Coordinates of C-alpha atoms in Angstrom, one line a residue:
Chain A
M29 CA 0.0 0.0 0.0
K30 CA 2.7 2.4 1.0
G31 CA 4.7 1.6 -2.1
F32 CA 1.6 2.2 -4.2
V33 CA 1.1 5.6 -2.6
R34 CA 4.7 6.5 -3.3
Q35 CA 4.5 5.5 -7.0
L36 CA 1.3 7.5 -7.3
L37 CA 3.0 10.5 -5.8
I38 CA 5.9 10.2 -8.3
L39 CA 3.5 9.9 -11.2
L40 CA 1.5 12.9 -10.0
L41 CA 4.7 15.0 -9.7
S42 CA 5.8 14.0 -13.2
F43 CA 2.4 14.9 -14.5
A44 CA 2.6 18.2 -12.8
S45 CA 6.0 18.9 -14.4
T46 CA 4.6 18.2 -17.9
F47 CA 1.4 20.2 -17.2
V48 CA 2.8 23.2 -15.4
L49 CA 5.7 23.7 -17.8
A50 CA 3.3 23.2 -20.7
Q51 CA 1.0 25.7 -19.1
H52 CA 3.8 28.3 -19.0
E53 CA 4.4 27.9 -22.6
D54 CA 0.7 28.0 -23.4
D55 CA 0.4 31.4 -21.8
S56 CA 3.1 32.7 -24.1
S57 CA 1.6 31.1 -27.2
G58 CA -0.9 33.9 -26.9
H59 CA -4.3 32.7 -25.6
D60 CA -4.6 35.4 -23.0
Q61 CA -4.8 39.1 -23.4
E62 CA -1.8 39.8 -21.2
P63 CA 1.1 41.7 -23.0
A64 CA 4.0 39.4 -23.7
G65 CA 6.7 41.2 -21.8
H66 CA 7.0 38.7 -19.0
V67 CA 6.6 35.3 -20.6
E68 CA 8.8 33.2 -22.7
T69 CA 7.7 34.3 -26.1
T70 CA 9.1 33.0 -29.2
D71 CA 10.4 36.4 -30.4
H72 CA 13.0 35.2 -32.9
Q73 CA 10.6 32.8 -34.5
T74 CA 7.8 35.3 -35.0
G75 CA 10.3 37.9 -36.1
E76 CA 11.5 35.6 -38.8
A77 CA 8.0 34.7 -39.7
D78 CA 7.2 38.4 -40.3
H79 CA 9.5 38.8 -43.2
G80 CA 9.9 35.2 -44.1
A81 CA 7.4 32.6 -45.3
P82 CA 3.7 33.0 -44.5
H83 CA 2.2 31.8 -41.2
T84 CA 1.8 28.2 -42.1
A85 CA 5.5 27.5 -42.6
E86 CA 6.2 28.6 -38.9
K87 CA 8.4 26.2 -37.0
Y88 CA 8.4 25.9 -33.3
N89 CA 11.7 26.9 -31.7
P90 CA 12.1 25.4 -28.2
S91 CA 15.3 27.2 -27.4
P92 CA 13.9 30.4 -25.9
L93 CA 11.5 28.4 -23.6
V94 CA 14.4 26.2 -22.3
M95 CA 16.7 29.1 -21.8
G96 CA 14.0 31.2 -20.1
H97 CA 13.2 28.4 -17.6
I98 CA 16.8 27.5 -16.7
G99 CA 17.9 31.1 -16.4
D100 CA 17.5 33.5 -13.5
A101 CA 14.7 36.1 -13.3
H102 CA 13.7 39.2 -11.3
E103 CA 10.2 38.0 -10.8
F104 CA 8.8 34.7 -9.8
H105 CA 6.3 33.4 -12.3
I106 CA 3.6 31.5 -10.5
W107 CA 0.6 30.8 -12.8
G108 CA -0.8 32.4 -15.9
S109 CA -0.3 36.2 -15.5
I110 CA 0.3 35.9 -11.7
S111 CA 3.9 36.4 -10.6
L112 CA 5.6 37.3 -7.4
P113 CA 7.5 40.6 -7.7
L114 CA 11.0 40.4 -6.2
P115 CA 13.1 43.2 -4.8
C116 CA 15.7 44.7 -7.2
I117 CA 18.9 46.2 -5.7
T118 CA 21.2 47.8 -8.2
Y119 CA 24.5 49.7 -7.9
E120 CA 25.6 52.3 -10.4
E121 CA 28.5 54.7 -10.1
G122 CA 27.1 58.1 -9.3
Q123 CA 23.7 56.8 -8.4
G124 CA 24.8 54.5 -5.6
L125 CA 22.5 51.7 -4.5
S126 CA 18.8 51.8 -5.5
F127 CA 16.1 49.6 -4.1
F128 CA 12.8 49.0 -5.9
S129 CA 10.3 46.2 -6.5
S130 CA 10.1 44.5 -9.9
S131 CA 6.4 45.2 -9.8
V132 CA 7.2 48.8 -11.0
F133 CA 7.8 47.4 -14.4
H134 CA 4.2 46.0 -14.8
H135 CA 5.5 42.8 -16.4
G136 CA 7.9 44.6 -18.7
T137 CA 5.5 47.2 -20.1
M138 CA 7.1 50.1 -18.2
A139 CA 10.6 51.5 -17.6
S140 CA 11.5 52.7 -14.1
H141 CA 14.6 53.9 -12.3
G142 CA 16.3 53.8 -15.7
Y143 CA 15.8 50.0 -16.0
V144 CA 13.5 47.8 -17.9
L145 CA 12.4 44.2 -17.4
D146 CA 13.0 42.0 -20.5
H147 CA 11.6 38.5 -20.2
G148 CA 11.8 38.7 -16.4
V149 CA 15.5 39.9 -16.5
L150 CA 16.5 43.3 -15.4
R151 CA 18.4 45.5 -17.9
K152 CA 19.7 49.0 -17.7
I153 CA 18.7 51.5 -20.4
V154 CA 21.8 53.3 -21.5
D155 CA 21.6 57.2 -21.3
F156 CA 17.9 57.1 -20.5
P157 CA 16.7 60.7 -19.7
T158 CA 14.4 59.9 -16.8
R159 CA 14.4 57.7 -13.7
D160 CA 10.6 58.0 -13.4
A161 CA 8.2 55.2 -14.3
V162 CA 7.2 55.7 -17.9
E163 CA 5.3 53.6 -20.5
L164 CA 7.4 52.1 -23.2
E165 CA 6.5 52.2 -26.8
V166 CA 5.2 49.1 -28.5
L167 CA 7.8 48.2 -31.2
H168 CA 5.6 45.7 -33.0
S169 CA 2.7 43.4 -32.4
D170 CA 2.9 39.8 -33.7
D171 CA 0.1 37.9 -35.4
E172 CA -1.3 36.7 -32.1
G173 CA -1.7 40.2 -30.7
H174 CA 1.4 40.2 -28.5
A175 CA 3.0 43.5 -27.9
H176 CA 6.8 43.6 -28.0
Y177 CA 8.6 46.3 -26.1
V178 CA 12.2 45.1 -26.5
H179 CA 13.9 44.7 -29.9
T180 CA 16.5 41.9 -30.0
E181 CA 19.1 41.8 -32.7
E182 CA 21.9 39.3 -33.2
V183 CA 25.1 41.0 -34.2
K184 CA 28.2 39.2 -35.5
D185 CA 31.5 40.9 -34.8
Q186 CA 34.7 40.6 -36.7
A187 CA 35.8 37.6 -34.8
G188 CA 32.6 35.8 -35.8
K189 CA 31.2 35.9 -32.3
I190 CA 27.4 36.3 -32.1
S191 CA 26.1 38.7 -29.5
E192 CA 22.6 39.9 -28.7
H193 CA 21.9 43.6 -28.9
K194 CA 18.7 44.7 -27.2
S195 CA 17.0 48.1 -27.6
I196 CA 13.8 49.9 -26.6
S197 CA 12.0 52.8 -28.0
Y198 CA 10.7 55.8 -26.0
Q199 CA 9.4 59.2 -27.4
G200 CA 10.6 58.3 -30.8
Q201 CA 14.2 57.7 -29.6
T202 CA 16.0 54.3 -29.6
Y203 CA 17.9 53.4 -26.4
N204 CA 20.3 50.5 -26.0
L205 CA 20.0 48.0 -23.1
E206 CA 22.8 46.8 -21.0
A207 CA 22.9 43.6 -19.1
A208 CA 24.3 43.4 -15.5
S209 CA 28.0 42.7 -14.9
K210 CA 28.8 39.0 -15.3
I211 CA 31.9 37.0 -14.8
F212 CA 33.2 37.4 -18.3
S213 CA 31.6 40.8 -19.2
A214 CA 31.8 43.9 -17.0
S215 CA 29.2 46.7 -17.4
S216 CA 28.4 50.0 -15.8
W217 CA 26.0 48.6 -13.2
I218 CA 26.0 45.7 -10.7
D219 CA 23.0 43.7 -9.8
F220 CA 22.5 42.8 -6.2
S221 CA 18.9 41.9 -6.6
I222 CA 17.0 39.2 -4.7
T223 CA 16.4 37.2 -7.9
K224 CA 14.5 33.9 -8.2
N225 CA 17.7 31.9 -7.5
V226 CA 18.5 34.0 -4.4
F227 CA 15.0 33.6 -3.2
T228 CA 15.3 29.8 -3.6
M229 CA 18.6 29.8 -1.7
F230 CA 17.0 31.8 1.2
L231 CA 14.1 29.3 1.2
A232 CA 16.5 26.4 1.2
S233 CA 18.5 28.0 4.1
I234 CA 15.3 28.6 6.1
L235 CA 14.2 25.0 5.5
L236 CA 17.6 23.7 6.7
F237 CA 17.4 25.8 9.8
I238 CA 13.9 24.5 10.6
I239 CA 14.9 20.9 10.0
F240 CA 18.2 20.9 11.9
F241 CA 17.2 23.2 14.8
G242 CA 14.2 20.9 15.2
M243 CA 16.5 17.9 15.3
K244 CA 18.8 19.6 17.8
R245 CA 15.9 20.4 20.1
F246 CA 14.6 16.8 19.9
Y247 CA 18.0 15.4 20.8
A248 CA 18.4 17.8 23.7
N249 CA 14.9 17.0 25.1
N250 CA 15.0 13.2 24.5
E251 CA 18.5 12.1 25.5
G252 CA 19.1 8.4 25.2
K253 CA 15.8 7.7 23.4
A254 CA 15.3 6.5 19.9
P255 CA 14.5 9.3 17.4
R256 CA 11.0 9.8 16.0
G257 CA 9.5 11.6 13.0
L258 CA 11.7 14.0 11.0
T259 CA 14.6 13.3 13.2
N260 CA 14.3 9.6 12.5
F261 CA 14.2 10.3 8.8
M262 CA 17.2 12.6 8.8
E263 CA 19.4 10.7 11.1
P264 CA 20.5 7.9 8.6
F265 CA 21.5 10.6 6.1
F266 CA 23.6 12.4 8.7
E267 CA 25.2 9.3 10.1
F268 CA 25.9 7.9 6.6
M269 CA 27.7 11.2 5.6
R270 CA 29.6 11.2 8.9
D271 CA 30.7 7.6 8.9
E272 CA 31.1 6.9 5.2
V273 CA 32.3 10.2 3.9
V274 CA 33.7 12.6 6.5
K275 CA 35.6 10.2 8.8
P276 CA 37.3 8.0 6.3
S277 CA 38.1 10.8 3.8
I278 CA 39.5 13.4 6.1
G279 CA 41.1 11.2 8.8
P280 CA 41.8 12.0 12.4
K281 CA 41.0 15.7 12.1
W282 CA 37.5 15.1 10.7
E283 CA 35.6 16.9 13.4
K284 CA 36.9 20.3 12.4
Y285 CA 35.5 20.0 8.8
M286 CA 32.3 18.1 9.7
G287 CA 30.2 21.3 9.6
L288 CA 31.5 22.4 6.2
I289 CA 31.0 19.1 4.5
M290 CA 27.5 18.6 6.0
S291 CA 26.5 22.2 5.1
L292 CA 27.7 21.7 1.5
F293 CA 25.9 18.3 1.2
F294 CA 22.5 19.4 2.7
F295 CA 22.5 22.8 1.0
I296 CA 23.2 21.4 -2.5
L297 CA 20.7 18.5 -1.9
I298 CA 17.8 20.8 -0.8
C299 CA 18.5 23.3 -3.6
N300 CA 18.5 20.4 -6.1
L301 CA 15.3 19.0 -4.7
L302 CA 13.5 22.4 -4.7
G303 CA 14.6 22.8 -8.3
L304 CA 12.7 19.6 -9.2
I305 CA 9.4 20.9 -7.9
P306 CA 7.8 22.4 -11.0
F307 CA 5.6 25.0 -9.3
F308 CA 5.9 28.1 -7.2
P309 CA 8.2 27.6 -4.1
G310 CA 10.4 25.3 -6.1
S311 CA 11.5 25.6 -9.8
G312 CA 14.4 27.9 -9.1
N313 CA 17.4 26.4 -10.9
V314 CA 20.0 27.3 -8.2
M315 CA 22.8 24.7 -8.8
G316 CA 22.3 25.2 -12.6
N317 CA 23.6 28.8 -12.1
I318 CA 27.3 28.8 -12.6
S319 CA 27.9 31.7 -10.1
V320 CA 26.5 29.6 -7.3
T321 CA 28.7 26.6 -8.0
I322 CA 31.7 28.8 -8.5
V323 CA 31.2 30.2 -5.0
L324 CA 30.7 26.7 -3.5
A325 CA 33.9 25.5 -5.2
L326 CA 35.7 28.6 -4.1
I327 CA 34.8 27.8 -0.5
T328 CA 36.3 24.3 -0.9
F329 CA 39.4 25.8 -2.6
I330 CA 40.0 28.2 0.2
V331 CA 39.4 25.7 3.0
V332 CA 41.7 23.1 1.3
N333 CA 44.6 25.5 0.7
F334 CA 44.3 27.2 4.1
S335 CA 44.3 23.9 6.0
G336 CA 47.1 22.4 3.9
N337 CA 50.0 21.4 6.0
K338 CA 53.7 21.4 5.0
H339 CA 53.5 17.9 3.5
Y340 CA 50.7 19.1 1.2
W341 CA 52.7 22.1 -0.1
Q342 CA 55.9 20.0 -0.3
H343 CA 54.0 17.6 -2.6
I344 CA 53.1 20.5 -4.8
F345 CA 56.4 22.4 -5.0
W346 CA 59.0 19.8 -4.3
M347 CA 57.7 16.2 -4.7
P348 CA 59.7 14.0 -2.3
N349 CA 61.4 10.8 -3.3
V350 CA 61.7 11.5 -7.0
P351 CA 64.7 12.6 -9.1
V352 CA 65.3 16.4 -9.4
P353 CA 64.2 16.7 -13.2
I354 CA 60.9 15.0 -12.3
K355 CA 60.5 17.3 -9.3
I356 CA 60.8 20.3 -11.6
L357 CA 58.4 18.7 -14.1
F358 CA 55.8 18.1 -11.4
I359 CA 55.6 21.8 -10.2
P360 CA 53.5 23.1 -13.1
I361 CA 51.4 19.9 -13.2
E362 CA 50.6 20.1 -9.5
L363 CA 50.0 23.8 -9.6
A364 CA 47.5 23.3 -12.4
G365 CA 45.9 20.5 -10.5
L366 CA 45.4 22.9 -7.6
F367 CA 42.9 24.9 -9.8
I368 CA 41.6 22.0 -11.9
K369 CA 40.2 20.2 -8.9
P370 CA 37.8 22.9 -7.8
F371 CA 37.1 23.7 -11.4
T372 CA 35.8 20.2 -12.2
L373 CA 33.9 20.3 -9.0
L374 CA 32.0 23.4 -10.0
I375 CA 31.5 22.3 -13.7
R376 CA 30.3 18.9 -12.7
L377 CA 27.5 20.2 -10.5
F378 CA 26.5 22.9 -12.9
A379 CA 26.5 20.8 -16.0
N380 CA 24.6 17.9 -14.4
I381 CA 21.8 20.0 -13.0
T382 CA 21.6 22.2 -16.2
A383 CA 21.6 19.1 -18.4
G384 CA 18.7 17.5 -16.5
H385 CA 16.6 20.6 -16.6
T386 CA 17.3 21.1 -20.2
I387 CA 16.2 17.5 -21.1
I388 CA 12.9 17.8 -19.1
L389 CA 12.1 21.2 -20.8
S390 CA 13.0 19.8 -24.2
L391 CA 10.7 16.9 -23.6
V392 CA 7.9 19.2 -22.6
S393 CA 8.6 21.2 -25.8
L394 CA 7.7 18.0 -27.8
I395 CA 4.1 18.8 -27.2
F396 CA 4.5 22.1 -29.1
I397 CA 6.7 20.6 -31.8
F398 CA 4.2 17.8 -32.5
G399 CA 1.3 20.2 -32.1
E400 CA 2.8 22.7 -34.5
V401 CA 2.1 25.6 -32.1
G402 CA -1.5 24.8 -31.5
Q403 CA -2.4 24.0 -35.1
N404 CA -2.5 20.2 -34.7
V405 CA -4.4 19.1 -31.7
G406 CA -3.9 15.4 -32.4
G407 CA -0.2 15.9 -32.7
A408 CA -0.2 17.8 -29.4
S409 CA -2.0 14.9 -27.7
V410 CA 0.6 12.4 -29.0
G411 CA 3.3 14.8 -27.9
A412 CA 1.7 15.1 -24.4
V413 CA 1.6 11.3 -24.0
V414 CA 5.2 10.8 -25.1
A415 CA 6.4 13.8 -23.1
F416 CA 4.5 12.5 -20.0
I417 CA 6.2 9.1 -20.1
F418 CA 9.6 10.5 -20.8
V419 CA 9.3 13.3 -18.2
A420 CA 8.2 10.7 -15.6
F421 CA 11.4 8.7 -16.1
M422 CA 13.6 11.8 -16.4
N423 CA 12.2 13.1 -13.1
L424 CA 13.2 9.8 -11.4
L425 CA 16.6 10.0 -12.9
E426 CA 16.9 13.6 -11.8
L427 CA 16.0 12.6 -8.3
L428 CA 18.9 10.2 -8.3
V429 CA 21.2 12.9 -9.9
A430 CA 20.1 15.5 -7.3
V431 CA 21.2 13.2 -4.4
L432 CA 24.3 11.9 -6.3
Q433 CA 25.7 15.3 -7.2
A434 CA 25.3 16.6 -3.7
F435 CA 27.0 13.5 -2.4
I436 CA 29.8 13.7 -5.0
F437 CA 30.4 17.3 -4.2
A438 CA 30.6 16.7 -0.5
L439 CA 32.7 13.5 -1.0
L440 CA 35.3 15.1 -3.3
S441 CA 35.5 18.2 -1.0
A442 CA 36.2 15.9 1.9
L443 CA 38.8 14.0 -0.1
Y444 CA 40.6 17.2 -1.1
I445 CA 40.6 18.4 2.5
G446 CA 41.8 15.0 3.6
A447 CA 44.7 15.1 1.1
A448 CA 45.6 18.6 2.5
V449 CA 45.6 17.7 6.2
E450 CA 47.1 14.1 5.9
E451 CA 50.2 13.4 7.9
H452 CA 52.7 11.7 5.7
H453 CA 55.4 9.2 6.7
H454 CA 57.5 9.2 3.7
E455 CA 60.0 6.5 4.7
E456 CA 57.2 4.0 5.1
A457 CA 54.7 5.2 2.5
H458 CA 56.9 5.5 -0.6
Chain B
M23 CA 27.4 26.6 -29.1
T24 CA 27.9 28.2 -32.5
G25 CA 29.4 25.8 -35.1
T26 CA 28.7 22.2 -35.8
L27 CA 32.4 21.4 -35.1
A28 CA 31.8 22.3 -31.4
A29 CA 28.9 19.9 -31.3
V30 CA 31.1 17.2 -32.8
G31 CA 33.7 17.9 -30.0
A32 CA 31.1 17.6 -27.3
G33 CA 29.9 14.3 -28.8
L34 CA 33.4 12.9 -28.9
A35 CA 33.8 13.9 -25.2
V36 CA 30.6 12.0 -24.4
I37 CA 31.9 8.9 -26.2
G38 CA 35.0 8.9 -24.0
A39 CA 33.1 9.4 -20.8
G40 CA 30.6 6.7 -21.8
I41 CA 33.4 4.2 -22.3
G42 CA 35.1 5.2 -19.1
I43 CA 32.0 5.1 -16.9
G44 CA 30.8 1.9 -18.5
Q45 CA 34.2 0.3 -17.7
I46 CA 34.0 1.5 -14.1
G47 CA 30.4 0.3 -13.7
G48 CA 31.1 -3.1 -15.2
K49 CA 34.3 -3.7 -13.1
A50 CA 32.4 -2.6 -10.0
M51 CA 29.7 -5.1 -10.7
E52 CA 32.3 -7.9 -11.1
A53 CA 33.9 -6.8 -7.9
I54 CA 30.6 -6.8 -6.0
A55 CA 29.8 -10.3 -7.4
R56 CA 33.2 -11.6 -6.3
Q57 CA 33.0 -9.9 -2.8
P58 CA 29.5 -9.0 -1.9
E59 CA 30.5 -8.0 1.6
A60 CA 32.6 -5.1 0.3
V61 CA 29.7 -3.5 -1.6
G62 CA 29.9 -0.3 0.4
D63 CA 33.5 0.4 -0.3
I64 CA 33.3 -0.6 -3.9
R65 CA 30.3 1.7 -4.5
T66 CA 32.0 4.7 -2.9
N67 CA 35.2 4.2 -5.0
M68 CA 33.1 3.6 -8.1
L69 CA 31.4 6.9 -7.6
I70 CA 34.7 8.7 -7.1
A71 CA 36.2 7.2 -10.2
A72 CA 33.1 7.9 -12.3
A73 CA 33.0 11.5 -11.0
L74 CA 36.7 12.0 -12.1
V75 CA 36.0 10.6 -15.6
E76 CA 32.9 12.8 -15.8
G77 CA 34.9 15.8 -14.7
A78 CA 37.3 15.4 -17.7
A79 CA 34.4 15.0 -20.1
L80 CA 32.4 17.9 -18.7
A81 CA 35.5 20.2 -19.0
T82 CA 35.7 19.3 -22.7
I83 CA 32.0 20.0 -23.2
V84 CA 32.4 23.4 -21.6
L85 CA 35.3 24.1 -23.8
A86 CA 33.2 23.1 -26.8
F87 CA 30.5 25.5 -25.7
F88 CA 33.0 28.4 -25.4
A89 CA 34.9 27.6 -28.6

């Protein structure tokens, strides 16, 4: 009976993924009167259709949908035209910090504080004359009555790199848009906003606090008794991580690093699990955001190198018990290894989570590919059935990946720390 | 990902990782069949080895994305 309930729950969750994500796309395919500023519209495709072949030759392009859903956003889309506005915090030289809610943009139809919301993402308007809230001009309306406020153009530079240029129109003038500073591209403003991903991370932290402080209180009040309820559920995870990961990997000094490894494991795990819930409090793709995994790997990197003892550094700069030419040969290799280890750590987590989400979203897109954007209802039904089956199995696989990647991150962090604090006895070991 | 060549590179990386992880999984199965009592240790080491192989493959895929 219990097993049956569990299977039913999994099926329901898979069905919800298919349905909720399909619903999102349905909104943007233009059945409601809402302007299209905030939903994942198929701009490029309709843009091409305008000056290309007539309407019937239209091909569905799933790429904007997938990219929109795995990306970060400044508002939390809940259902249809309902979305939760999130606080925007921006820094500009000369302006200092500004605080405002993303509801001032009215789903992208207005500009405010010199910013505009494009598909849920905040962008600065370059040289905009006013910081007040103003209505944007509609650039064009597509066949389905969607108004477009942001013009997107793909520009190829001399090196052949394709970059997107976005612009808006206000009082007959065209203004360019500027994205926030990223790792590889600096710009004139910095985005400190509580975005969808930051919101999900806060939620994950609050959940972890509730779970673990509850456990702590239980153990304090019931000393010597067997655990019950949530504590009973969490204890095997905790003990497994302590006895199978932290203790054997780090060695005698394990207690000092226990908190770090456990925090990494449970934080990544809960973020991954929240990301698998397809509706409101979940659906934030936290570990599929490379900035998050970079910071987590950076924490590991710093801890490893600050706790490294003299044996650790000796192994990097002057490998013992090998001839001198080999010692010199090893220096660059070991130095590169120092950075490659955290790099693979961050790439592995990022790529696994992003790949999983991309596959699920692509499978959901099958409905619209088979359905030819609402023109072929039979095709859409076949697509829905196929997508439902595949999404159900992908969700199960994703559940495994969510736990496995959290485990691998924690395990490898523990192994790297263990290698840094290990006491060597060269005469015996080599 | 811009050109088709980058996609080919990513595909080649996946072939390598597939062979590697397949070997690891197969050998781990053999080891577990031979010594069922060591299943815990074998599983942990299998995951570590698979993660390392995957790391190399993923680095290649990321390079393919940026190239």
